[in-house]
Coordinates of C-alpha atoms in Angstrom, one line a residue:
M278 CA -0.1 -0.1 0.0
I279 CA 1.1 3.5 -0.7
V280 CA -0.2 6.3 1.7
V281 CA -0.6 9.9 0.5
V282 CA -1.1 12.4 3.3
M283 CA -2.9 15.6 2.2
A284 CA -1.2 18.4 4.3
G285 CA -2.3 21.6 2.2
G286 CA -4.9 23.0 4.3
S287 CA -4.7 26.5 5.8
G288 CA -6.8 25.9 9.0
T289 CA -8.6 29.1 9.1
R290 CA -11.3 28.0 11.4
F291 CA -8.7 27.6 14.0
W292 CA -7.6 31.2 14.0
P293 CA -5.9 32.7 16.0
R294 CA -3.9 29.6 16.9
S295 CA -3.7 28.5 13.2
R296 CA -1.8 31.1 11.1
E297 CA -0.5 31.2 7.5
S298 CA 3.0 30.4 8.9
E299 CA 1.6 27.7 11.2
P300 CA -1.4 26.0 9.8
K301 CA -3.4 23.5 11.8
Q302 CA -1.7 20.3 10.7
F303 CA 1.6 21.5 12.3
L304 CA -0.1 22.1 15.7
P305 CA 0.0 19.7 18.7
L306 CA -3.8 20.3 19.3
L307 CA -4.4 16.9 20.9
G308 CA -1.1 15.8 22.4
P309 CA 2.6 16.3 22.2
E310 CA 2.7 15.4 18.5
S311 CA 1.4 17.7 15.7
M312 CA -1.6 16.2 13.7
L313 CA 0.6 15.6 10.8
A314 CA 3.2 13.5 12.6
R315 CA 0.4 11.6 14.3
T316 CA -1.2 10.8 11.0
V317 CA 1.9 9.5 9.6
A318 CA 2.7 7.4 12.8
R319 CA -0.9 5.9 12.5
V320 CA -0.2 4.3 9.2
A321 CA 3.4 3.3 10.1
P322 CA 2.6 -0.4 10.4
L323 CA 0.9 -0.5 7.0
A324 CA 3.4 1.6 4.9
S325 CA 7.1 2.0 5.2
P326 CA 8.5 5.6 5.1
E327 CA 9.5 5.0 1.6
R328 CA 6.0 4.4 0.6
V329 CA 4.4 7.4 2.3
L330 CA 4.1 10.6 0.4
V331 CA 3.0 14.1 1.8
V332 CA 1.7 16.6 -0.3
T333 CA 1.8 20.1 1.4
G334 CA 2.2 24.0 0.6
A335 CA 5.5 24.7 -1.1
P336 CA 6.5 27.0 1.8
F337 CA 6.1 24.1 4.3
V338 CA 8.2 21.5 2.5
D339 CA 11.3 22.0 4.8
R340 CA 9.1 22.1 7.9
T341 CA 7.3 19.0 7.0
R342 CA 10.7 17.2 6.5
R343 CA 11.8 18.2 9.8
E344 CA 8.6 16.8 11.3
L345 CA 9.0 13.6 9.5
P346 CA 12.5 12.9 9.4
D347 CA 12.1 9.2 8.5
L348 CA 10.7 10.0 5.3
P349 CA 12.9 10.4 2.1
P350 CA 13.0 14.1 1.4
E351 CA 11.6 13.7 -2.2
N352 CA 8.4 12.0 -0.6
V353 CA 7.5 15.6 0.7
I354 CA 6.0 17.3 -2.4
G355 CA 5.2 21.0 -2.4
E356 CA 2.2 22.6 -4.1
P357 CA 3.1 26.0 -5.4
V358 CA -0.6 27.3 -4.7
G359 CA -3.4 25.7 -3.1
R360 CA -5.9 24.1 -5.6
N361 CA -8.1 21.9 -3.4
T362 CA -8.0 18.1 -3.4
A363 CA -8.6 17.2 -7.1
P364 CA -5.2 18.6 -8.3
C365 CA -3.8 17.1 -5.2
V366 CA -5.0 13.6 -5.9
A367 CA -4.0 13.9 -9.5
L368 CA -0.4 15.0 -8.5
A369 CA -0.2 12.1 -6.1
A370 CA -1.6 9.7 -8.6
A371 CA 1.0 10.7 -11.3
R372 CA 4.0 10.3 -8.9
A373 CA 2.8 7.1 -7.4
A374 CA 2.4 5.7 -11.0
A375 CA 6.0 6.7 -11.8
R376 CA 7.5 5.6 -8.7
Y377 CA 5.5 2.3 -7.8
G378 CA 3.4 1.3 -10.8
N379 CA -0.2 1.5 -11.8
E380 CA -1.4 -1.5 -10.0
E381 CA -0.5 -0.3 -6.4
V382 CA -3.2 0.7 -3.9
M383 CA -3.1 4.2 -2.7
A384 CA -4.7 5.5 0.4
M385 CA -5.5 9.3 0.5
L386 CA -5.7 10.6 4.0
P387 CA -6.0 14.3 5.3
A388 CA -3.3 15.3 7.8
D389 CA -5.7 16.8 10.4
H390 CA -8.0 14.1 11.4
H391 CA -8.4 12.5 14.9
I392 CA -9.0 8.8 15.2
E393 CA -9.7 6.7 18.2
G394 CA -9.2 3.1 17.7
E395 CA -6.1 3.1 15.5
E396 CA -5.8 -0.5 15.3
R397 CA -9.3 -0.8 13.9
F398 CA -8.6 2.0 11.6
R399 CA -5.6 0.0 10.1
E400 CA -7.7 -3.2 9.9
L401 CA -10.2 -1.2 7.7
L402 CA -7.6 0.2 5.6
S403 CA -6.1 -3.2 5.0
A404 CA -9.3 -4.6 4.1
G405 CA -10.1 -1.8 1.8
A406 CA -6.8 -2.1 0.1
D407 CA -7.6 -5.9 -0.5
F408 CA -10.9 -5.0 -2.1
C409 CA -9.4 -2.5 -4.3
R410 CA -6.8 -4.8 -5.6
G411 CA -9.6 -7.2 -6.6
E412 CA -12.0 -4.8 -7.9
G413 CA -9.9 -2.7 -10.4
E414 CA -11.8 0.3 -11.3
T415 CA -13.9 0.7 -8.1
L416 CA -13.2 3.8 -6.1
L417 CA -13.4 3.2 -2.3
T418 CA -14.1 5.7 0.6
L419 CA -14.2 5.2 4.2
G420 CA -17.7 6.6 5.6
V421 CA -18.2 7.0 9.3
R422 CA -21.4 6.0 11.2
P423 CA -23.1 9.1 12.4
D424 CA -23.9 9.3 16.1
R425 CA -25.7 12.7 15.8
P426 CA -27.2 15.0 13.2
E427 CA -24.0 16.9 12.3
T428 CA -24.7 19.7 9.7
G429 CA -20.8 20.4 9.2
Y430 CA -20.2 17.1 7.4
G431 CA -21.1 15.8 3.9
Y432 CA -22.9 12.5 3.8
L433 CA -22.8 9.3 1.7
E434 CA -26.2 7.6 0.9
M435 CA -25.4 3.7 0.8
G436 CA -26.7 1.3 -1.5
E437 CA -26.7 -2.5 -2.0
E438 CA -23.9 -4.6 -0.4
I439 CA -21.2 -5.8 -3.0
R440 CA -18.9 -7.7 -0.7
G441 CA -19.8 -9.2 2.6
G442 CA -17.7 -10.8 5.4
G443 CA -16.0 -9.2 8.2
V444 CA -15.7 -5.9 6.6
P445 CA -18.7 -5.3 4.3
V446 CA -18.4 -3.0 1.3
R447 CA -21.6 -1.2 0.0
R448 CA -22.2 0.8 -3.2
V449 CA -22.4 4.5 -2.7
N450 CA -25.6 5.9 -4.4
R451 CA -24.8 9.5 -4.0
F452 CA -22.7 12.1 -2.2
I453 CA -24.7 14.7 -0.3
E454 CA -23.5 18.1 0.6
K455 CA -23.7 19.5 4.1
P456 CA -27.4 19.3 5.1
D457 CA -29.5 21.4 7.2
R458 CA -30.4 20.1 10.8
K459 CA -33.8 18.5 9.7
R460 CA -32.3 16.4 6.9
A461 CA -29.3 15.5 9.0
E462 CA -31.7 14.0 11.6
E463 CA -33.5 12.2 8.7
Y464 CA -30.0 10.7 7.6
V465 CA -29.1 9.7 11.1
R466 CA -32.6 7.8 11.5
S467 CA -32.3 6.2 8.2
G468 CA -29.4 4.0 8.9
R469 CA -28.4 4.3 5.2
H470 CA -26.2 7.4 5.5
L471 CA -22.5 7.8 6.6
W472 CA -20.4 10.8 7.1
N473 CA -18.1 11.6 4.3
S474 CA -14.7 11.5 6.0
G475 CA -12.7 12.5 2.9
M476 CA -10.4 9.3 3.4
F477 CA -10.1 7.3 0.1
L478 CA -8.5 4.0 -1.2
W479 CA -8.1 3.2 -5.0
R480 CA -5.7 1.5 -7.3
V481 CA -3.5 4.1 -9.1
D482 CA -4.8 3.3 -12.4
A483 CA -8.4 3.4 -11.2
I484 CA -8.2 6.8 -9.9
T485 CA -6.1 8.0 -13.0
N486 CA -8.7 6.6 -15.2
A487 CA -11.6 8.4 -13.4
I488 CA -9.7 11.8 -13.4
L489 CA -9.1 11.5 -17.0
R490 CA -12.7 10.7 -17.7
H491 CA -14.3 13.3 -15.6
M492 CA -11.6 16.1 -15.5
P493 CA -9.9 15.7 -18.8
E494 CA -8.3 19.2 -18.4
L495 CA -5.8 17.3 -15.9
E496 CA -4.5 15.0 -18.6
E497 CA -1.7 17.0 -19.7
P498 CA -0.6 18.3 -16.1
M499 CA -0.7 14.6 -15.0
R500 CA 1.6 13.5 -17.9
L501 CA 4.0 16.2 -16.9
F502 CA 3.9 15.3 -13.4
R503 CA 4.5 11.7 -13.9
G504 CA 7.4 12.3 -16.4
A505 CA 9.3 14.9 -14.3
A506 CA 12.6 14.0 -12.7
E507 CA 12.8 14.5 -9.1
K508 CA 15.1 17.5 -9.5
D509 CA 12.7 19.1 -12.1
L510 CA 9.3 18.5 -10.3
S511 CA 9.3 21.7 -8.4
S512 CA 9.7 23.8 -11.7
V513 CA 7.1 21.8 -13.5
L514 CA 4.7 22.4 -10.7
E515 CA 5.5 26.2 -10.8
S516 CA 4.7 26.3 -14.5
V517 CA 1.3 24.6 -14.5
Y518 CA -0.2 24.5 -11.0
E519 CA -1.7 27.9 -10.7
D520 CA -4.1 27.2 -13.9
L521 CA -5.3 24.0 -12.4
P522 CA -9.0 23.9 -11.5
D523 CA -9.8 24.7 -7.7
L524 CA -12.0 21.7 -7.3
S525 CA -12.3 19.0 -4.5
I526 CA -12.0 15.4 -5.6
D527 CA -15.5 14.7 -4.4
Y528 CA -17.0 17.2 -6.8
G529 CA -14.6 16.8 -9.7
V530 CA -14.5 13.0 -9.7
M531 CA -16.4 11.0 -7.0
E532 CA -19.8 12.4 -7.4
K533 CA -19.7 11.6 -11.2
A534 CA -17.8 8.2 -11.1
E535 CA -19.7 5.1 -12.0
R536 CA -18.2 2.6 -9.5
V537 CA -17.9 4.1 -5.9
A538 CA -18.1 2.1 -2.8
A539 CA -17.7 2.6 0.9
I540 CA -16.8 0.7 4.1
A541 CA -18.6 1.9 7.2
A542 CA -15.9 2.9 9.9
D543 CA -16.8 2.0 13.5
F544 CA -13.9 3.8 15.2
R545 CA -14.3 7.2 16.7
W546 CA -13.5 9.8 14.2
N547 CA -13.5 13.7 14.1
D548 CA -12.1 15.9 11.3
V549 CA -11.2 18.5 14.0
G550 CA -12.7 21.2 11.8
S551 CA -13.3 23.9 14.2
W552 CA -12.8 25.1 17.9
S553 CA -16.1 23.6 18.8
A554 CA -15.0 20.2 17.3
L555 CA -11.7 20.3 19.4
G556 CA -13.9 20.9 22.4
D557 CA -15.5 17.6 21.8
L558 CA -12.3 15.7 22.2
I559 CA -11.1 17.3 25.3
D560 CA -12.0 16.1 28.7
A561 CA -14.6 18.5 30.1
D562 CA -15.2 19.6 33.6
A563 CA -18.3 18.9 35.6
E564 CA -19.9 21.9 33.8
G565 CA -19.0 20.8 30.4
N566 CA -16.2 23.3 29.9
A567 CA -13.2 22.0 27.7
A568 CA -10.1 23.8 28.4
V569 CA -6.6 23.7 27.1
G570 CA -4.4 25.8 29.4
G571 CA -5.4 27.9 32.4
H572 CA -9.1 28.3 32.8
L573 CA -11.2 29.5 35.8
G574 CA -14.9 29.1 35.2
I575 CA -17.6 30.6 37.5
D576 CA -21.2 29.8 36.4
S577 CA -20.1 28.8 33.0
R578 CA -21.0 25.9 31.0
R579 CA -20.2 24.2 27.8
C580 CA -17.4 26.6 26.9
V581 CA -14.2 25.8 24.7
V582 CA -11.2 27.7 26.3
Y583 CA -7.7 27.7 24.8
S584 CA -4.9 29.7 26.5
S585 CA -1.4 29.9 25.1
G586 CA -0.2 31.1 28.8
R587 CA -2.6 33.5 30.6
L588 CA -5.2 32.5 32.8
I589 CA -8.6 32.8 31.2
A590 CA -11.6 33.4 33.6
T591 CA -15.3 33.1 32.5
V592 CA -18.0 34.2 34.6
G593 CA -21.8 33.7 33.9
V594 CA -21.3 32.5 30.3
D595 CA -22.5 29.5 28.3
D596 CA -21.5 27.8 25.0
L597 CA -18.6 30.1 24.2
I598 CA -15.4 29.9 22.5
V599 CA -12.5 31.9 23.8
V600 CA -9.0 31.5 22.4
E601 CA -6.0 33.4 23.7
T602 CA -2.7 33.6 21.8
D603 CA 0.1 36.1 21.5
G604 CA -1.3 39.0 19.5
A605 CA -4.9 38.0 19.1
V606 CA -7.9 36.8 21.1
L607 CA -11.1 35.1 19.7
V608 CA -14.5 35.2 21.4
C609 CA -17.6 33.7 19.7
P610 CA -20.6 31.5 20.5
R611 CA -19.9 27.9 20.1
D612 CA -22.6 27.5 17.5
R613 CA -20.7 30.1 15.3
A614 CA -17.3 28.0 15.3
Q615 CA -17.5 27.5 11.5
D616 CA -17.7 31.3 11.0
V617 CA -14.2 32.0 12.5
R618 CA -12.8 31.8 8.7
L619 CA -14.8 35.0 8.2
V620 CA -12.4 36.8 10.6
V621 CA -9.5 35.5 8.4
E622 CA -11.2 36.6 5.2
R623 CA -12.0 40.2 6.7
L624 CA -8.2 40.4 8.0
R625 CA -6.9 39.4 4.6
R626 CA -9.2 42.1 2.9
E627 CA -8.0 44.7 5.2
G628 CA -4.4 43.7 4.6
R629 CA -3.6 42.7 8.2
R630 CA -0.8 40.3 7.3
D631 CA 0.4 40.6 10.8
L632 CA -2.5 38.8 11.9
L633 CA -2.6 36.2 9.2

């Protein structure tokens, strides 16, 4: 198995802790390791360092190599500009084909997910890889059984079972964008829907053929990516990457592909997409307050508090997010956690580079 870790995100919903110079995947939000380092350690029993590729932003190539010293330096690939996950997958597939061959199975994993039950995670990845080896053109995703009506995730509508046994595989009938609360409740009740985790497995030739079929504009870039020598790859990327479509692999390929299947993951998973989501993963006090760093709560309930050094005291407040860092403080209702990115957008428009 080849493992490709997608580490190009900017983490705008984790401002002010996440900055352009220190995006979320490099932060030790849930332990001593960065989220990127934990992601690579999680798959170490399945793939040697020589078979792990990391795609990140060009400014973070050196940082990533320091974070992951066991990986060969050429296995860290820098995107000159962010272009969402479809170009990232196309780049990874082209390089994997050149290095390892078209028939290898490739796992695509985001760098910033939290997974509890890592042994089970590896069992499902191994089972999924076995399925892909035998199925040829089928594209496989890991869906997560929903335990609540979450409106921040996309969903998969599941169809017929196409392989039974210890790890069943079912056809994906359709991908569903983030729903409103009412529809999310219906999906949880139905038992036919999974959260779309953004984790994928496929043979290199399967995803290559699917990209060429549904995003033919990537054919020539993929040919260049595959043929480039290691020493020339950066200049090739610089010459073409900015003109690539800014599309997710879900929208560009998976929603259109004829043969898509899913395994229902039964480990605890969180994409740690916001401060509120982080609060769900931290041990809370008796009042439901989840804190990293110093917090003194008086008549405060269900708050998420992050302190980089100073004591944060809350009095008589409920469901707040309070984040203190050197240079900036964030305060917002917990149910507006997804909107923290709007702060970053506003600062960018106003030219406040010192706070980005």
